GROMACS .gro file of C-alpha atoms in nm:
model
  221
    1MET     CA    1   1.696   1.659  -0.067
    2ALA     CA    2   1.763   1.275  -0.080
    3ARG     CA    3   1.595   1.134  -0.463
    4GLU     CA    4   1.483   0.822  -0.353
    5THR     CA    5   1.311   0.631  -0.547
    6VAL     CA    6   1.080   0.269  -0.439
    7ILE     CA    7   1.141  -0.049  -0.672
    8LEU     CA    8   0.751  -0.263  -0.655
    9LEU     CA    9   0.723  -0.597  -0.718
   10HIS     CA   10   0.413  -0.814  -0.802
   11GLY     CA   11   0.360  -1.233  -0.696
   12ILE     CA   12   0.341  -1.453  -0.944
   13ILE     CA   13   0.029  -1.457  -1.101
   14ARG     CA   14  -0.012  -1.120  -1.047
   15ASN     CA   15   0.043  -0.767  -1.251
   16HIS     CA   16   0.152  -0.382  -1.198
   17PHE     CA   17  -0.160  -0.297  -1.158
   18ASP     CA   18  -0.194  -0.481  -0.790
   19MET     CA   19   0.064  -0.272  -0.692
   20MET     CA   20  -0.118   0.072  -0.785
   21LEU     CA   21  -0.227   0.233  -0.439
   22LEU     CA   22   0.104   0.144  -0.286
   23GLU     CA   23   0.277   0.355  -0.591
   24ARG     CA   24   0.058   0.583  -0.503
   25ARG     CA   25   0.100   0.602  -0.171
   26MET     CA   26   0.485   0.591  -0.233
   27LYS     CA   27   0.464   0.862  -0.484
   28LYS     CA   28   0.251   1.074  -0.186
   29GLU     CA   29   0.518   0.995   0.041
   30GLY     CA   30   0.759   1.197  -0.204
   31TYR     CA   31   0.904   0.893  -0.343
   32ALA     CA   32   0.985   0.783  -0.767
   33CYS     CA   33   0.848   0.475  -0.814
   34ILE     CA   34   0.909   0.182  -1.050
   35ASN     CA   35   0.589  -0.010  -1.077
   36ILE     CA   36   0.760  -0.347  -1.318
   37LYS     CA   37   0.563  -0.590  -1.480
   38TYR     CA   38   0.722  -0.909  -1.577
   39PRO     CA   39   0.569  -1.198  -1.718
   40SER     CA   40   0.620  -1.427  -1.393
   41THR     CA   41   0.515  -1.738  -1.507
   42LYS     CA   42   0.719  -1.749  -1.849
   43HIS     CA   43   1.101  -1.796  -1.606
   44ALA     CA   44   1.236  -1.936  -1.330
   45ILE     CA   45   1.301  -1.715  -1.050
   46ASP     CA   46   1.637  -1.668  -1.163
   47ASP     CA   47   1.631  -1.619  -1.482
   48LEU     CA   48   1.331  -1.327  -1.423
   49ALA     CA   49   1.569  -1.166  -1.142
   50GLU     CA   50   1.840  -1.134  -1.434
   51LYS     CA   51   1.555  -0.979  -1.679
   52ILE     CA   52   1.418  -0.751  -1.425
   53ASN     CA   53   1.808  -0.612  -1.306
   54GLU     CA   54   1.843  -0.540  -1.688
   55GLN     CA   55   1.524  -0.374  -1.706
   56LEU     CA   56   1.644  -0.155  -1.357
   57CYS     CA   57   1.964  -0.080  -1.474
   58GLN     CA   58   1.845   0.105  -1.800
   59ASN     CA   59   1.657   0.347  -1.586
   60GLU     CA   60   1.769   0.657  -1.435
   61SER     CA   61   1.555   0.647  -1.138
   62TYR     CA   62   1.678   0.356  -1.065
   63THR     CA   63   2.095   0.400  -1.056
   64GLY     CA   64   2.071   0.785  -0.992
   65ALA     CA   65   1.889   0.792  -0.646
   66ASP     CA   66   2.065   0.819  -0.362
   67LYS     CA   67   1.843   0.580  -0.208
   68VAL     CA   68   1.704   0.321  -0.338
   69HIS     CA   69   1.429   0.039  -0.166
   70PHE     CA   70   1.225  -0.232  -0.289
   71VAL     CA   71   0.840  -0.334  -0.141
   72VAL     CA   72   0.802  -0.639  -0.352
   73HIS     CA   73   0.476  -0.879  -0.277
   74SER     CA   74   0.516  -1.294  -0.266
   75MET     CA   75   0.707  -1.443  -0.524
   76GLY     CA   76   0.815  -1.074  -0.627
   77GLY     CA   77   1.044  -1.099  -0.249
   78LEU     CA   78   1.227  -1.414  -0.367
   79ILE     CA   79   1.330  -1.244  -0.775
   80THR     CA   80   1.458  -0.934  -0.543
   81ARG     CA   81   1.667  -1.187  -0.299
   82HIS     CA   82   1.802  -1.305  -0.609
   83ILE     CA   83   1.886  -0.937  -0.741
   84LEU     CA   84   2.047  -0.804  -0.428
   85ALA     CA   85   2.309  -1.150  -0.400
   86LYS     CA   86   2.407  -1.128  -0.733
   87HIS     CA   87   2.355  -0.736  -0.851
   88ARG     CA   88   2.313  -0.569  -0.536
   89PRO     CA   89   2.302  -0.170  -0.568
   90HIS     CA   90   2.550   0.080  -0.431
   91ASN     CA   91   2.251   0.257  -0.335
   92LEU     CA   92   1.986  -0.024  -0.119
   93SER     CA   93   1.882   0.127   0.117
   94SER     CA   94   1.547  -0.074   0.278
   95VAL     CA   95   1.360  -0.362   0.183
   96ILE     CA   96   0.992  -0.473   0.257
   97MET     CA   97   0.786  -0.794   0.176
   98LEU     CA   98   0.482  -0.831   0.151
   99GLY     CA   99   0.388  -1.296   0.197
  100THR     CA  100   0.671  -1.376   0.010
  101PRO     CA  101   0.744  -1.740   0.107
  102ASN     CA  102   1.077  -1.687   0.220
  103LYS     CA  103   1.077  -2.100   0.362
  104GLY     CA  104   0.899  -2.174   0.087
  105SER     CA  105   0.524  -2.184   0.050
  106GLU     CA  106   0.357  -2.514   0.190
  107MET     CA  107   0.058  -2.482  -0.033
  108ALA     CA  108   0.331  -2.546  -0.330
  109ASP     CA  109   0.422  -2.846  -0.160
  110TYR     CA  110   0.116  -2.974  -0.132
  111LEU     CA  111  -0.035  -2.879  -0.477
  112ASP     CA  112   0.263  -3.022  -0.662
  113ASP     CA  113   0.274  -3.397  -0.458
  114HIS     CA  114  -0.125  -3.409  -0.517
  115LYS     CA  115  -0.189  -3.680  -0.771
  116TYR     CA  116  -0.487  -3.495  -0.941
  117LEU     CA  117  -0.357  -3.093  -0.841
  118ALA     CA  118   0.040  -3.143  -0.981
  119SER     CA  119  -0.003  -3.108  -1.311
  120PRO     CA  120  -0.236  -2.767  -1.312
  121PHE     CA  121  -0.049  -2.677  -1.076
  122HIS     CA  122   0.262  -2.639  -1.260
  123PHE     CA  123   0.082  -2.539  -1.616
  124ILE     CA  124  -0.064  -2.269  -1.393
  125PHE     CA  125   0.270  -2.124  -1.211
  126GLY     CA  126   0.543  -2.242  -1.494
  127PRO     CA  127   0.857  -2.291  -1.463
  128SER     CA  128   0.907  -2.132  -1.088
  129ALA     CA  129   0.685  -2.367  -0.963
  130ARG     CA  130   0.903  -2.636  -0.777
  131GLN     CA  131   1.103  -2.341  -0.641
  132LEU     CA  132   0.777  -2.191  -0.418
  133ARG     CA  133   0.827  -2.556  -0.231
  134THR     CA  134   0.977  -2.568   0.145
  135ASN     CA  135   1.273  -2.801   0.040
  136HIS     CA  136   1.352  -2.546  -0.246
  137LYS     CA  137   1.757  -2.370  -0.144
  138HIS     CA  138   1.731  -2.024  -0.341
  139PHE     CA  139   2.131  -1.962  -0.159
  140GLU     CA  140   2.379  -2.073   0.003
  141ASN     CA  141   2.557  -1.835   0.202
  142GLU     CA  142   2.268  -1.529   0.171
  143ILE     CA  143   2.407  -1.237   0.377
  144ILE     CA  144   2.089  -0.993   0.474
  145ASP     CA  145   2.278  -0.690   0.616
  146PHE     CA  146   2.011  -0.408   0.467
  147PRO     CA  147   1.695  -0.278   0.647
  148LEU     CA  148   1.469  -0.605   0.577
  149GLY     CA  149   1.098  -0.577   0.659
  150ILE     CA  150   0.888  -0.850   0.652
  151ILE     CA  151   0.489  -0.803   0.707
  152ALA     CA  152   0.315  -1.173   0.741
  153SER     CA  153  -0.097  -1.254   0.766
  154ASP     CA  154  -0.301  -1.520   0.975
  155ALA     CA  155  -0.610  -1.458   0.824
  156SER     CA  156  -0.651  -1.761   0.575
  157LEU     CA  157  -0.938  -1.856   0.327
  158ASN     CA  158  -0.831  -2.183   0.271
  159PRO     CA  159  -1.097  -2.446   0.421
  160LEU     CA  160  -0.808  -2.658   0.376
  161GLY     CA  161  -0.570  -2.438   0.601
  162LYS     CA  162  -0.523  -2.704   0.910
  163LYS     CA  163  -0.439  -2.985   0.683
  164ILE     CA  164  -0.197  -2.793   0.498
  165PHE     CA  165  -0.046  -2.582   0.751
  166GLY     CA  166  -0.096  -2.674   1.064
  167ALA     CA  167  -0.015  -2.339   1.212
  168PRO     CA  168  -0.102  -1.972   1.104
  169ASN     CA  169  -0.116  -1.861   0.712
  170ASP     CA  170  -0.225  -1.641   0.496
  171THR     CA  171  -0.365  -1.937   0.250
  172LEU     CA  172  -0.072  -1.987   0.019
  173VAL     CA  173   0.202  -1.929   0.264
  174SER     CA  174   0.246  -1.957   0.650
  175VAL     CA  175   0.347  -1.666   0.910
  176ASP     CA  176   0.679  -1.867   1.031
  177SER     CA  177   0.760  -1.884   0.626
  178THR     CA  178   0.812  -1.540   0.560
  179LYS     CA  179   1.073  -1.503   0.851
  180ILE     CA  180   1.422  -1.537   0.730
  181GLU     CA  181   1.783  -1.481   0.974
  182GLY     CA  182   1.915  -1.136   0.867
  183MET     CA  183   1.546  -0.954   0.896
  184SER     CA  184   1.559  -0.603   1.142
  185ASP     CA  185   1.172  -0.663   1.126
  186HIS     CA  186   0.860  -0.864   1.147
  187ILE     CA  187   0.520  -0.779   1.191
  188ILE     CA  188   0.189  -0.983   1.166
  189ILE     CA  189  -0.130  -0.772   1.003
  190PRO     CA  190  -0.445  -0.997   0.937
  191CYS     CA  191  -0.503  -0.995   0.561
  192PRO     CA  192  -0.550  -1.264   0.302
  193HIS     CA  193  -0.259  -1.307   0.050
  194ALA     CA  194  -0.422  -1.175  -0.219
  195LEU     CA  195  -0.513  -0.885  -0.033
  196MET     CA  196  -0.217  -0.742   0.126
  197MET     CA  197  -0.143  -0.501  -0.153
  198TYR     CA  198  -0.458  -0.325  -0.095
  199ASP     CA  199  -0.489  -0.326   0.235
  200PRO     CA  200  -0.477   0.043   0.400
  201ARG     CA  201  -0.260  -0.058   0.768
  202ILE     CA  202   0.024  -0.286   0.518
  203ILE     CA  203   0.059  -0.003   0.302
  204ASN     CA  204   0.115   0.245   0.596
  205GLN     CA  205   0.334   0.012   0.743
  206VAL     CA  206   0.506   0.025   0.453
  207ALA     CA  207   0.592   0.390   0.510
  208PHE     CA  208   0.641   0.392   0.834
  209PHE     CA  209   0.935   0.106   0.761
  210LEU     CA  210   1.089   0.352   0.498
  211LYS     CA  211   1.056   0.628   0.725
  212ASN     CA  212   1.214   0.441   1.042
  213GLY     CA  213   1.316   0.131   0.961
  214GLN     CA  214   1.023  -0.080   1.176
  215PHE     CA  215   0.746  -0.103   1.175
  216ASN     CA  216   0.483   0.053   1.431
  217HIS     CA  217   0.375  -0.248   1.640
  218GLU     CA  218   0.115  -0.003   1.864
  219LYS     CA  219  -0.097  -0.011   1.491
  220SER     CA  220  -0.053  -0.377   1.369
  221ARG     CA  221  -0.408  -0.482   1.474
   0.00000   0.00000   0.00000
């Protein structure tokens, strides 16, 4: 039987506890799990990727697995892209992103440009704040030739949503911003950005994608 490991990465200003329901389900499905806690507001995204990669390379469940999957929330997806661009493991299988701002966050643009909100935005989000903007380029020639499933949401709790986004969004990230060239499948599950890791429908879709390489669109709502 193949040994398969799921790497779980939380988003910015979150921690590994937010991924525990996903971890529990993945273990129930028979996967080994590495649920990583990292200082999301202390370093830039590319620096975080290097630190996390070093940690992974010291773990036998990562280096010795027959297949490695990444299940990541929000900025954790950007970190994963950096890891795979520079240190792609030989045993990489699939990647699933939840609400990752692959094209940047319009909310980050709004906060960074605001006369009064820019300073607290940078204070709270740290060195990666500007890397979350829509005009930030993470890579020049990124190649995605592995199964990549993206779960987005159109359930916004943001009262300024129409002004900031002008399009369906999950409070912090627009649906369109989650998309990326080369993705295998994309699905929209209505759930606020901060709660995606806890939603049973999303957890079910993650499990389905890991087994089938696509989402179950018949049960998307």
